[in-house]
GROMACS .gro file of C-alpha atoms in nm:
model
  479
    1UNK     CA    1  12.035   5.832   9.991
    2UNK     CA    2  12.268   6.080   9.846
    3UNK     CA    3  12.143   6.479   9.694
    4UNK     CA    4  12.189   6.517   9.369
    5UNK     CA    5  12.232   6.879   9.459
    6UNK     CA    6  12.591   6.802   9.636
    7UNK     CA    7  12.742   6.627   9.354
    8UNK     CA    8  12.574   7.020   9.138
    9UNK     CA    9  12.696   7.175   9.390
   10UNK     CA   10  13.093   7.026   9.379
   11UNK     CA   11  13.065   7.042   8.989
   12UNK     CA   12  13.023   7.473   9.016
   13UNK     CA   13  13.266   7.461   9.253
   14UNK     CA   14  13.504   7.355   9.060
   15UNK     CA   15  13.432   7.514   8.658
   16UNK     CA   16  13.570   7.876   8.706
   17UNK     CA   17  13.830   7.813   8.997
   18UNK     CA   18  14.171   7.831   8.984
   19UNK     CA   19  14.349   7.462   8.892
   20UNK     CA   20  14.349   7.199   9.204
   21UNK     CA   21  14.709   7.154   9.066
   22UNK     CA   22  14.983   7.262   9.308
   23UNK     CA   23  14.954   7.659   9.265
   24UNK     CA   24  15.151   7.711   9.579
   25UNK     CA   25  15.512   7.600   9.688
   26UNK     CA   26  15.662   7.261   9.684
   27UNK     CA   27  15.346   7.142   9.605
   28UNK     CA   28  15.126   7.259   9.947
   29UNK     CA   29  14.750   7.212   9.957
   30UNK     CA   30  14.622   7.600   9.918
   31UNK     CA   31  14.270   7.557   9.833
   32UNK     CA   32  14.065   7.628   9.530
   33UNK     CA   33  13.896   7.986   9.459
   34UNK     CA   34  13.514   7.942   9.335
   35UNK     CA   35  13.439   8.264   9.155
   36UNK     CA   36  13.365   8.602   9.300
   37UNK     CA   37  13.183   8.563   9.618
   38UNK     CA   38  12.799   8.661   9.604
   39UNK     CA   39  12.651   9.040   9.714
   40UNK     CA   40  12.357   8.955   9.876
   41UNK     CA   41  12.110   9.342   9.759
   42UNK     CA   42  11.885   9.374   9.999
   43UNK     CA   43  11.521   9.347   9.967
   44UNK     CA   44  11.344   9.621   9.893
   45UNK     CA   45  11.086   9.708  10.199
   46UNK     CA   46  11.281   9.452  10.389
   47UNK     CA   47  11.532   9.454  10.733
   48UNK     CA   48  11.843   9.295  10.819
   49UNK     CA   49  11.814   9.108  11.138
   50UNK     CA   50  12.159   9.054  11.267
   51UNK     CA   51  12.237   8.719  11.435
   52UNK     CA   52  12.217   8.718  11.770
   53UNK     CA   53  12.083   8.576  12.198
   54UNK     CA   54  11.800   8.588  12.356
   55UNK     CA   55  11.625   8.519  12.632
   56UNK     CA   56  11.272   8.431  12.499
   57UNK     CA   57  10.935   8.408  12.737
   58UNK     CA   58  10.808   8.560  13.001
   59UNK     CA   59  11.089   8.629  13.201
   60UNK     CA   60  10.922   8.828  13.526
   61UNK     CA   61  10.603   8.646  13.601
   62UNK     CA   62  10.305   8.794  13.770
   63UNK     CA   63   9.878   8.693  13.826
   64UNK     CA   64   9.862   8.823  13.474
   65UNK     CA   65   9.938   8.492  13.295
   66UNK     CA   66   9.751   8.246  13.498
   67UNK     CA   67  10.021   8.019  13.488
   68UNK     CA   68  10.431   7.951  13.474
   69UNK     CA   69  10.517   7.998  13.146
   70UNK     CA   70  10.860   7.820  13.028
   71UNK     CA   71  11.184   8.115  12.927
   72UNK     CA   72  11.468   8.024  12.727
   73UNK     CA   73  11.851   8.119  12.643
   74UNK     CA   74  11.789   8.055  12.260
   75UNK     CA   75  12.005   8.236  11.948
   76UNK     CA   76  11.875   8.329  11.590
   77UNK     CA   77  12.048   8.322  11.252
   78UNK     CA   78  12.112   8.654  11.114
   79UNK     CA   79  11.746   8.741  10.873
   80UNK     CA   80  11.569   8.985  10.681
   81UNK     CA   81  11.199   9.119  10.750
   82UNK     CA   82  10.986   9.239  10.627
   83UNK     CA   83  10.962   9.612  10.776
   84UNK     CA   84  10.582   9.654  10.857
   85UNK     CA   85  10.263   9.328  10.783
   86UNK     CA   86  10.217   9.259  10.438
   87UNK     CA   87   9.959   9.524  10.320
   88UNK     CA   88   9.612   9.533  10.181
   89UNK     CA   89   9.781   9.631   9.846
   90UNK     CA   90  10.068   9.407   9.815
   91UNK     CA   91   9.827   9.182   9.896
   92UNK     CA   92   9.631   9.261   9.600
   93UNK     CA   93   9.882   9.188   9.326
   94UNK     CA   94   9.931   8.801   9.485
   95UNK     CA   95   9.525   8.793   9.400
   96UNK     CA   96   9.595   9.014   9.037
   97UNK     CA   97   9.880   8.727   8.933
   98UNK     CA   98   9.640   8.448   9.048
   99UNK     CA   99   9.332   8.597   8.871
  100UNK     CA  100   9.544   8.707   8.527
  101UNK     CA  101   9.773   8.331   8.545
  102UNK     CA  102   9.388   8.142   8.519
  103UNK     CA  103   9.299   8.415   8.244
  104UNK     CA  104   9.592   8.352   8.072
  105UNK     CA  105   9.548   7.938   8.069
  106UNK     CA  106   9.191   8.004   7.907
  107UNK     CA  107   9.267   8.227   7.638
  108UNK     CA  108   9.494   7.972   7.504
  109UNK     CA  109   9.239   7.710   7.540
  110UNK     CA  110   9.061   7.595   7.227
  111UNK     CA  111   8.794   7.626   7.421
  112UNK     CA  112   8.819   8.007   7.466
  113UNK     CA  113   9.004   8.059   7.081
  114UNK     CA  114   9.328   7.883   7.195
  115UNK     CA  115   9.532   8.180   7.169
  116UNK     CA  116   9.854   7.978   7.207
  117UNK     CA  117  10.102   8.305   7.202
  118UNK     CA  118   9.940   8.256   7.589
  119UNK     CA  119  10.102   8.021   7.680
  120UNK     CA  120  10.505   7.937   7.573
  121UNK     CA  121  10.572   7.615   7.476
  122UNK     CA  122  10.912   7.594   7.324
  123UNK     CA  123  11.243   7.790   7.313
  124UNK     CA  124  11.390   8.019   7.025
  125UNK     CA  125  11.567   7.751   6.893
  126UNK     CA  126  11.227   7.569   6.878
  127UNK     CA  127  11.287   7.282   7.123
  128UNK     CA  128  11.029   7.155   7.271
  129UNK     CA  129  11.024   7.313   7.689
  130UNK     CA  130  10.851   7.227   7.936
  131UNK     CA  131  10.508   7.476   7.906
  132UNK     CA  132  10.431   7.738   8.118
  133UNK     CA  133  10.274   8.148   8.078
  134UNK     CA  134  10.347   8.445   7.849
  135UNK     CA  135  10.346   8.738   8.048
  136UNK     CA  136  10.506   8.935   7.777
  137UNK     CA  137  10.155   8.894   7.573
  138UNK     CA  138   9.951   9.159   7.725
  139UNK     CA  139   9.561   9.099   7.855
  140UNK     CA  140   9.357   9.223   7.574
  141UNK     CA  141   9.190   9.543   7.557
  142UNK     CA  142   8.928   9.523   7.317
  143UNK     CA  143   8.810   9.147   7.368
  144UNK     CA  144   8.665   8.995   7.083
  145UNK     CA  145   8.335   8.685   7.162
  146UNK     CA  146   8.566   8.424   7.245
  147UNK     CA  147   8.794   8.655   7.429
  148UNK     CA  148   8.528   8.798   7.648
  149UNK     CA  149   8.384   8.545   7.702
  150UNK     CA  150   8.724   8.336   7.860
  151UNK     CA  151   8.711   8.753   8.089
  152UNK     CA  152   8.360   8.704   8.188
  153UNK     CA  153   8.451   8.328   8.355
  154UNK     CA  154   8.650   8.450   8.599
  155UNK     CA  155   8.318   8.691   8.708
  156UNK     CA  156   7.956   8.635   8.838
  157UNK     CA  157   7.690   8.873   8.870
  158UNK     CA  158   7.557   9.052   9.183
  159UNK     CA  159   7.162   8.940   9.239
  160UNK     CA  160   7.083   9.243   9.357
  161UNK     CA  161   7.272   9.569   9.225
  162UNK     CA  162   7.378   9.322   8.865
  163UNK     CA  163   7.729   9.411   8.943
  164UNK     CA  164   8.023   9.209   8.813
  165UNK     CA  165   8.216   9.051   9.095
  166UNK     CA  166   8.556   8.880   9.007
  167UNK     CA  167   8.370   8.432   9.146
  168UNK     CA  168   8.646   8.515   9.496
  169UNK     CA  169   8.581   8.037   9.460
  170UNK     CA  170   8.824   8.005   9.134
  171UNK     CA  171   9.148   8.185   9.241
  172UNK     CA  172   9.316   7.953   9.325
  173UNK     CA  173   9.737   7.889   9.345
  174UNK     CA  174   9.893   7.588   9.305
  175UNK     CA  175  10.294   7.623   9.434
  176UNK     CA  176  10.535   7.314   9.465
  177UNK     CA  177  10.795   7.254   9.749
  178UNK     CA  178  11.036   7.060   9.783
  179UNK     CA  179  11.101   6.935  10.162
  180UNK     CA  180  11.493   7.002  10.227
  181UNK     CA  181  11.527   6.900  10.530
  182UNK     CA  182  11.305   6.558  10.543
  183UNK     CA  183  11.501   6.470  10.257
  184UNK     CA  184  11.816   6.498  10.385
  185UNK     CA  185  11.768   6.327  10.660
  186UNK     CA  186  11.977   5.957  10.700
  187UNK     CA  187  11.644   5.762  10.785
  188UNK     CA  188  11.496   5.831  10.461
  189UNK     CA  189  11.801   5.765  10.202
  190UNK     CA  190  11.793   5.602   9.937
  191UNK     CA  191  12.088   5.318   9.953
  192UNK     CA  192  12.001   5.157  10.306
  193UNK     CA  193  12.406   5.147  10.397
  194UNK     CA  194  12.370   5.513  10.380
  195UNK     CA  195  12.089   5.463  10.661
  196UNK     CA  196  12.303   5.413  10.986
  197UNK     CA  197  12.629   5.562  10.961
  198UNK     CA  198  12.723   5.279  11.251
  199UNK     CA  199  12.907   5.021  11.087
  200UNK     CA  200  12.833   4.761  11.405
  201UNK     CA  201  12.478   4.750  11.297
  202UNK     CA  202  12.370   4.581  11.001
  203UNK     CA  203  12.108   4.744  10.786
  204UNK     CA  204  11.828   4.564  10.652
  205UNK     CA  205  11.887   4.653  10.296
  206UNK     CA  206  11.522   4.469  10.246
  207UNK     CA  207  11.410   4.707  10.449
  208UNK     CA  208  11.117   4.915  10.344
  209UNK     CA  209  11.132   5.325  10.462
  210UNK     CA  210  10.766   5.510  10.422
  211UNK     CA  211  10.788   5.946  10.398
  212UNK     CA  212  10.463   6.153  10.450
  213UNK     CA  213  10.391   6.386  10.135
  214UNK     CA  214  10.122   6.617  10.051
  215UNK     CA  215   9.945   6.638   9.741
  216UNK     CA  216   9.646   6.825   9.623
  217UNK     CA  217   9.397   6.815   9.342
  218UNK     CA  218   9.089   7.053   9.159
  219UNK     CA  219   8.762   6.804   9.091
  220UNK     CA  220   8.474   6.727   8.852
  221UNK     CA  221   8.260   6.978   9.126
  222UNK     CA  222   8.580   7.304   9.092
  223UNK     CA  223   8.690   7.209   9.550
  224UNK     CA  224   8.962   7.129   9.653
  225UNK     CA  225   9.128   6.778   9.817
  226UNK     CA  226   9.400   6.803  10.008
  227UNK     CA  227   9.550   6.422  10.065
  228UNK     CA  228   9.851   6.371  10.300
  229UNK     CA  229   9.996   6.031  10.155
  230UNK     CA  230  10.155   5.818  10.357
  231UNK     CA  231  10.377   5.592  10.064
  232UNK     CA  232  10.657   5.367  10.058
  233UNK     CA  233  10.982   5.624   9.893
  234UNK     CA  234  11.130   5.539   9.525
  235UNK     CA  235  11.303   5.806   9.489
  236UNK     CA  236  11.420   6.234   9.575
  237UNK     CA  237  11.073   6.355   9.379
  238UNK     CA  238  10.838   6.195   9.672
  239UNK     CA  239  11.021   6.476   9.858
  240UNK     CA  240  10.857   6.744   9.638
  241UNK     CA  241  10.456   6.862   9.830
  242UNK     CA  242  10.246   6.990   9.599
  243UNK     CA  243   9.923   7.301   9.776
  244UNK     CA  244   9.686   7.426   9.645
  245UNK     CA  245   9.463   7.717   9.834
  246UNK     CA  246   9.240   7.932   9.784
  247UNK     CA  247   9.431   8.331   9.741
  248UNK     CA  248   9.097   8.486   9.805
  249UNK     CA  249   9.085   8.681  10.165
  250UNK     CA  250   8.742   8.582  10.372
  251UNK     CA  251   8.573   8.957  10.430
  252UNK     CA  252   8.348   8.846  10.601
  253UNK     CA  253   8.557   8.782  10.850
  254UNK     CA  254   8.416   9.114  11.055
  255UNK     CA  255   8.125   9.054  11.065
  256UNK     CA  256   8.165   8.673  11.166
  257UNK     CA  257   8.444   8.699  11.481
  258UNK     CA  258   8.239   9.040  11.586
  259UNK     CA  259   7.863   8.910  11.682
  260UNK     CA  260   7.568   9.126  11.765
  261UNK     CA  261   7.704   9.381  11.613
  262UNK     CA  262   7.780   9.713  11.284
  263UNK     CA  263   8.080   9.576  11.107
  264UNK     CA  264   7.903   9.557  10.743
  265UNK     CA  265   8.049   9.865  10.619
  266UNK     CA  266   8.399   9.714  10.664
  267UNK     CA  267   8.328   9.420  10.499
  268UNK     CA  268   8.232   9.586  10.184
  269UNK     CA  269   8.557   9.827  10.172
  270UNK     CA  270   8.802   9.677  10.391
  271UNK     CA  271   8.983   9.467  10.137
  272UNK     CA  272   8.797   9.647   9.814
  273UNK     CA  273   8.841   9.961   9.912
  274UNK     CA  274   9.195  10.176   9.741
  275UNK     CA  275   9.160  10.390  10.107
  276UNK     CA  276   9.270  10.097  10.291
  277UNK     CA  277   9.496   9.986  10.047
  278UNK     CA  278   9.809  10.114  10.269
  279UNK     CA  279   9.627   9.876  10.598
  280UNK     CA  280   9.792   9.532  10.707
  281UNK     CA  281   9.540   9.243  10.482
  282UNK     CA  282   9.362   9.102  10.692
  283UNK     CA  283   9.078   8.763  10.710
  284UNK     CA  284   9.409   8.541  10.570
  285UNK     CA  285   9.464   8.187  10.692
  286UNK     CA  286   9.795   8.072  10.768
  287UNK     CA  287   9.766   7.866  10.463
  288UNK     CA  288   9.709   8.171  10.277
  289UNK     CA  289   9.997   8.341  10.431
  290UNK     CA  290  10.241   8.010  10.361
  291UNK     CA  291  10.121   8.024   9.971
  292UNK     CA  292  10.174   8.411   9.953
  293UNK     CA  293  10.597   8.365  10.092
  294UNK     CA  294  10.590   8.089   9.777
  295UNK     CA  295  10.416   8.300   9.569
  296UNK     CA  296  10.640   8.577   9.626
  297UNK     CA  297  10.960   8.354   9.560
  298UNK     CA  298  10.899   8.256   9.266
  299UNK     CA  299  10.798   8.622   9.184
  300UNK     CA  300  11.132   8.805   9.261
  301UNK     CA  301  11.342   8.436   9.134
  302UNK     CA  302  11.176   8.510   8.829
  303UNK     CA  303  11.356   8.805   8.706
  304UNK     CA  304  11.759   8.764   8.864
  305UNK     CA  305  11.974   8.578   8.639
  306UNK     CA  306  12.229   8.347   8.736
  307UNK     CA  307  12.246   8.463   9.117
  308UNK     CA  308  11.838   8.334   9.207
  309UNK     CA  309  12.020   7.989   9.292
  310UNK     CA  310  12.229   8.145   9.609
  311UNK     CA  311  11.820   8.388   9.723
  312UNK     CA  312  11.668   8.191  10.066
  313UNK     CA  313  11.292   8.162  10.038
  314UNK     CA  314  11.055   8.416  10.149
  315UNK     CA  315  10.875   8.241  10.497
  316UNK     CA  316  10.666   8.283  10.735
  317UNK     CA  317  10.956   8.396  11.071
  318UNK     CA  318  10.964   8.087  11.360
  319UNK     CA  319  10.820   8.210  11.670
  320UNK     CA  320  11.205   8.257  11.806
  321UNK     CA  321  11.270   8.511  11.513
  322UNK     CA  322  10.988   8.689  11.523
  323UNK     CA  323  11.037   8.786  11.958
  324UNK     CA  324  11.320   8.803  11.881
  325UNK     CA  325  11.319   9.083  11.609
  326UNK     CA  326  11.037   9.266  11.815
  327UNK     CA  327  11.219   9.298  12.119
  328UNK     CA  328  11.460   9.569  11.990
  329UNK     CA  329  11.881   9.538  11.983
  330UNK     CA  330  11.804   9.519  12.383
  331UNK     CA  331  11.531   9.312  12.416
  332UNK     CA  332  11.261   9.488  12.549
  333UNK     CA  333  10.934   9.343  12.681
  334UNK     CA  334  10.799   9.607  12.443
  335UNK     CA  335  10.904   9.658  12.052
  336UNK     CA  336  10.966  10.040  12.279
  337UNK     CA  337  11.243  10.124  12.511
  338UNK     CA  338  10.998  10.198  12.822
  339UNK     CA  339  10.688   9.965  12.995
  340UNK     CA  340  10.531  10.242  12.936
  341UNK     CA  341  10.214  10.235  12.578
  342UNK     CA  342  10.268  10.579  12.605
  343UNK     CA  343  10.583  10.873  12.539
  344UNK     CA  344  10.611  11.134  12.762
  345UNK     CA  345  10.382  11.398  12.552
  346UNK     CA  346  10.077  11.120  12.640
  347UNK     CA  347  10.098  10.910  12.315
  348UNK     CA  348  10.014  10.606  12.272
  349UNK     CA  349  10.312  10.382  12.092
  350UNK     CA  350  10.119  10.151  11.944
  351UNK     CA  351   9.720  10.019  11.811
  352UNK     CA  352   9.592   9.809  12.067
  353UNK     CA  353   9.243   9.875  12.312
  354UNK     CA  354   9.363  10.013  12.635
  355UNK     CA  355   9.221   9.768  12.948
  356UNK     CA  356   8.907   9.995  12.943
  357UNK     CA  357   8.825   9.982  12.597
  358UNK     CA  358   8.820  10.278  12.465
  359UNK     CA  359   8.908  10.117  12.124
  360UNK     CA  360   8.920  10.511  12.025
  361UNK     CA  361   9.195  10.645  12.291
  362UNK     CA  362   9.487  10.531  12.082
  363UNK     CA  363   9.337  10.764  11.758
  364UNK     CA  364   9.256  10.461  11.544
  365UNK     CA  365   8.885  10.206  11.575
  366UNK     CA  366   9.043   9.928  11.376
  367UNK     CA  367   9.364   9.862  11.201
  368UNK     CA  368   9.573  10.197  11.097
  369UNK     CA  369   9.792  10.275  10.769
  370UNK     CA  370  10.141  10.040  10.823
  371UNK     CA  371  10.444  10.267  10.951
  372UNK     CA  372  10.290  10.517  11.152
  373UNK     CA  373  10.392  10.489  11.454
  374UNK     CA  374  10.769  10.498  11.611
  375UNK     CA  375  10.964  10.221  11.418
  376UNK     CA  376  11.160   9.967  11.679
  377UNK     CA  377  11.558   9.968  11.675
  378UNK     CA  378  11.609   9.690  11.477
  379UNK     CA  379  11.344   9.912  11.176
  380UNK     CA  380  11.009   9.731  11.205
  381UNK     CA  381  10.694   9.865  11.255
  382UNK     CA  382  10.353   9.753  11.444
  383UNK     CA  383  10.499   9.462  11.575
  384UNK     CA  384  10.339   9.535  11.874
  385UNK     CA  385   9.887   9.585  11.826
  386UNK     CA  386   9.749   9.687  11.439
  387UNK     CA  387   9.743   9.337  11.452
  388UNK     CA  388   9.858   8.952  11.550
  389UNK     CA  389  10.117   8.769  11.290
  390UNK     CA  390  10.109   8.460  11.235
  391UNK     CA  391  10.437   8.223  11.227
  392UNK     CA  392  10.579   7.933  11.160
  393UNK     CA  393  10.557   7.760  11.409
  394UNK     CA  394  10.276   7.510  11.598
  395UNK     CA  395  10.162   7.626  11.927
  396UNK     CA  396  10.221   7.392  12.237
  397UNK     CA  397  10.254   7.507  12.557
  398UNK     CA  398  10.586   7.344  12.632
  399UNK     CA  399  10.649   7.653  12.401
  400UNK     CA  400  11.020   7.721  12.387
  401UNK     CA  401  11.068   7.416  12.573
  402UNK     CA  402  11.107   7.181  12.392
  403UNK     CA  403  11.237   7.401  12.097
  404UNK     CA  404  11.662   7.339  12.018
  405UNK     CA  405  11.850   7.616  12.181
  406UNK     CA  406  12.033   7.687  11.779
  407UNK     CA  407  11.735   7.834  11.605
  408UNK     CA  408  11.523   7.662  11.709
  409UNK     CA  409  11.167   7.548  11.534
  410UNK     CA  410  10.916   7.358  11.615
  411UNK     CA  411  10.706   7.299  11.246
  412UNK     CA  412  10.372   7.012  11.157
  413UNK     CA  413  10.179   7.011  10.805
  414UNK     CA  414   9.927   6.906  10.956
  415UNK     CA  415   9.715   6.685  10.713
  416UNK     CA  416   9.340   6.764  10.674
  417UNK     CA  417   9.201   6.454  10.895
  418UNK     CA  418   9.434   6.570  11.164
  419UNK     CA  419   9.317   6.585  11.474
  420UNK     CA  420   9.210   7.019  11.526
  421UNK     CA  421   9.518   7.030  11.800
  422UNK     CA  422   9.726   6.945  11.603
  423UNK     CA  423   9.672   7.243  11.322
  424UNK     CA  424   9.808   7.557  11.583
  425UNK     CA  425   9.963   7.775  11.469
  426UNK     CA  426  10.168   8.061  11.717
  427UNK     CA  427  10.026   8.362  11.648
  428UNK     CA  428  10.233   8.694  11.859
  429UNK     CA  429  10.229   9.061  11.853
  430UNK     CA  430   9.855   9.142  12.001
  431UNK     CA  431   9.576   9.299  11.739
  432UNK     CA  432   9.434   9.656  11.719
  433UNK     CA  433   9.124   9.445  11.973
  434UNK     CA  434   9.342   9.301  12.233
  435UNK     CA  435   9.424   9.508  12.560
  436UNK     CA  436   9.829   9.624  12.646
  437UNK     CA  437   9.815   9.250  12.819
  438UNK     CA  438   9.871   9.105  12.488
  439UNK     CA  439  10.107   9.386  12.284
  440UNK     CA  440  10.442   9.249  12.534
  441UNK     CA  441  10.642   9.073  12.254
  442UNK     CA  442  10.685   8.727  12.456
  443UNK     CA  443  10.298   8.677  12.491
  444UNK     CA  444  10.231   8.396  12.317
  445UNK     CA  445   9.853   8.247  12.195
  446UNK     CA  446   9.768   8.056  11.878
  447UNK     CA  447   9.489   7.978  11.596
  448UNK     CA  448   9.431   7.701  11.389
  449UNK     CA  449   9.621   7.734  11.061
  450UNK     CA  450   9.220   7.756  10.811
  451UNK     CA  451   9.076   8.018  11.014
  452UNK     CA  452   9.072   8.386  10.941
  453UNK     CA  453   9.027   8.667  11.188
  454UNK     CA  454   8.965   9.018  11.146
  455UNK     CA  455   9.261   9.106  11.321
  456UNK     CA  456   9.569   8.853  11.265
  457UNK     CA  457   9.787   8.941  10.915
  458UNK     CA  458  10.144   8.878  10.887
  459UNK     CA  459  10.441   8.915  10.780
  460UNK     CA  460  10.754   8.800  10.549
  461UNK     CA  461  11.097   8.726  10.653
  462UNK     CA  462  11.408   8.516  10.475
  463UNK     CA  463  11.690   8.393  10.547
  464UNK     CA  464  12.016   8.582  10.483
  465UNK     CA  465  12.139   8.443  10.131
  466UNK     CA  466  12.538   8.419  10.331
  467UNK     CA  467  12.664   8.562  10.691
  468UNK     CA  468  12.880   8.783  10.496
  469UNK     CA  469  12.500   8.935  10.409
  470UNK     CA  470  12.522   9.020  10.774
  471UNK     CA  471  12.774   9.367  10.741
  472UNK     CA  472  12.560   9.492  10.503
  473UNK     CA  473  12.276   9.807  10.618
  474UNK     CA  474  11.906   9.737  10.630
  475UNK     CA  475  11.703   9.887  10.328
  476UNK     CA  476  11.535  10.210  10.372
  477UNK     CA  477  11.321  10.255  10.146
  478UNK     CA  478  10.996  10.388  10.182
  479UNK     CA  479  10.737  10.254  10.016
   0.00000   0.00000   0.00000
């Protein structure tokens, strides 16, 4: 299959450029222009990690690790990375956006009064467009009876206190991701003649090409049903995957992760109390972190003009990118320069549990506000301790041995019916509950993609729009 994007790119390159006819001496080929180069702005709250080289893995083995771990020389391209872990405040913005989008849908629904101004169905000329929400129209401050019913439909009543609480079960986010990589593979091309470029090998024009795609829907009981469909390839839209994810974090992780422990205060306050706004969000699964990246991308692109086509999507870092960024510019064992976890004045470099088990020895009992410890040489905070962080990489015992040495990544979209061993995702950095051994930059562990924990959070990365972006300075804006 030849991607239509190729044709679009060629057309764009021709438009607005200088003439492709001879513009040099004697009919020499001198090339054509394609307008001014795109200068990528530094994303807010992110820092630039320039492309480079890393010896990935634990190079100096000792009994602490229990077994030999693979080491490999790899290279990674440049990328933007969040300076801190995603906070409760930022994740709340996602949750509230989902809440308000559902509310706008209901306000436009005839069952709740049918105010069509909450949804846009035609352009300024009156021509029909794909229906989408009108975010410029404010939600009602003094709702009428129908509007009040729509608002109250998103809340439940606490049977003990009578308090109105947001119904977390309704906060589902639907998004789509086009799998360009799978679509570009020769074996998945629609034209049989393009599936094998070796002309000495006959290609069966009647060969049936099977592909897998993810889809999801809400059943009659309001439950999310996710399916992985194996079907015959029929067209380019077969590579469009649909996901529906409930976005509310699991606040019960504080009591489920620690049995025989009185952590009810965190259950009731950690995500909802503004005191914890600048603390890293926890209780978020890998699937929810992926959904946040998708929403953050769409939220950004809607605010951009024509340049949006050059911007890369927000995503979780690969395991290699994470370790490369954490080690700093000198490839250190920890995100800081020496092998000690304290500076010369006895102050700890990170929020973790010292090996003797005194959680408060570093000044914190659980998580800490993001960014209160010093940044590494890449300008990144909390790359050791505070909360461990999801990566996009599946976890295998082979680790880096199974990876390419150029922008390495092991990715697998586990279907619901897949065995749990295929749902392991690599987690990096160690957390507030982990000893010194686990906060080294090369330390690897894992968690199931649908398992929320009180000690796992995440941060986002974004590939560079072009290699020229590596010349730019990192963002210095503070939150």
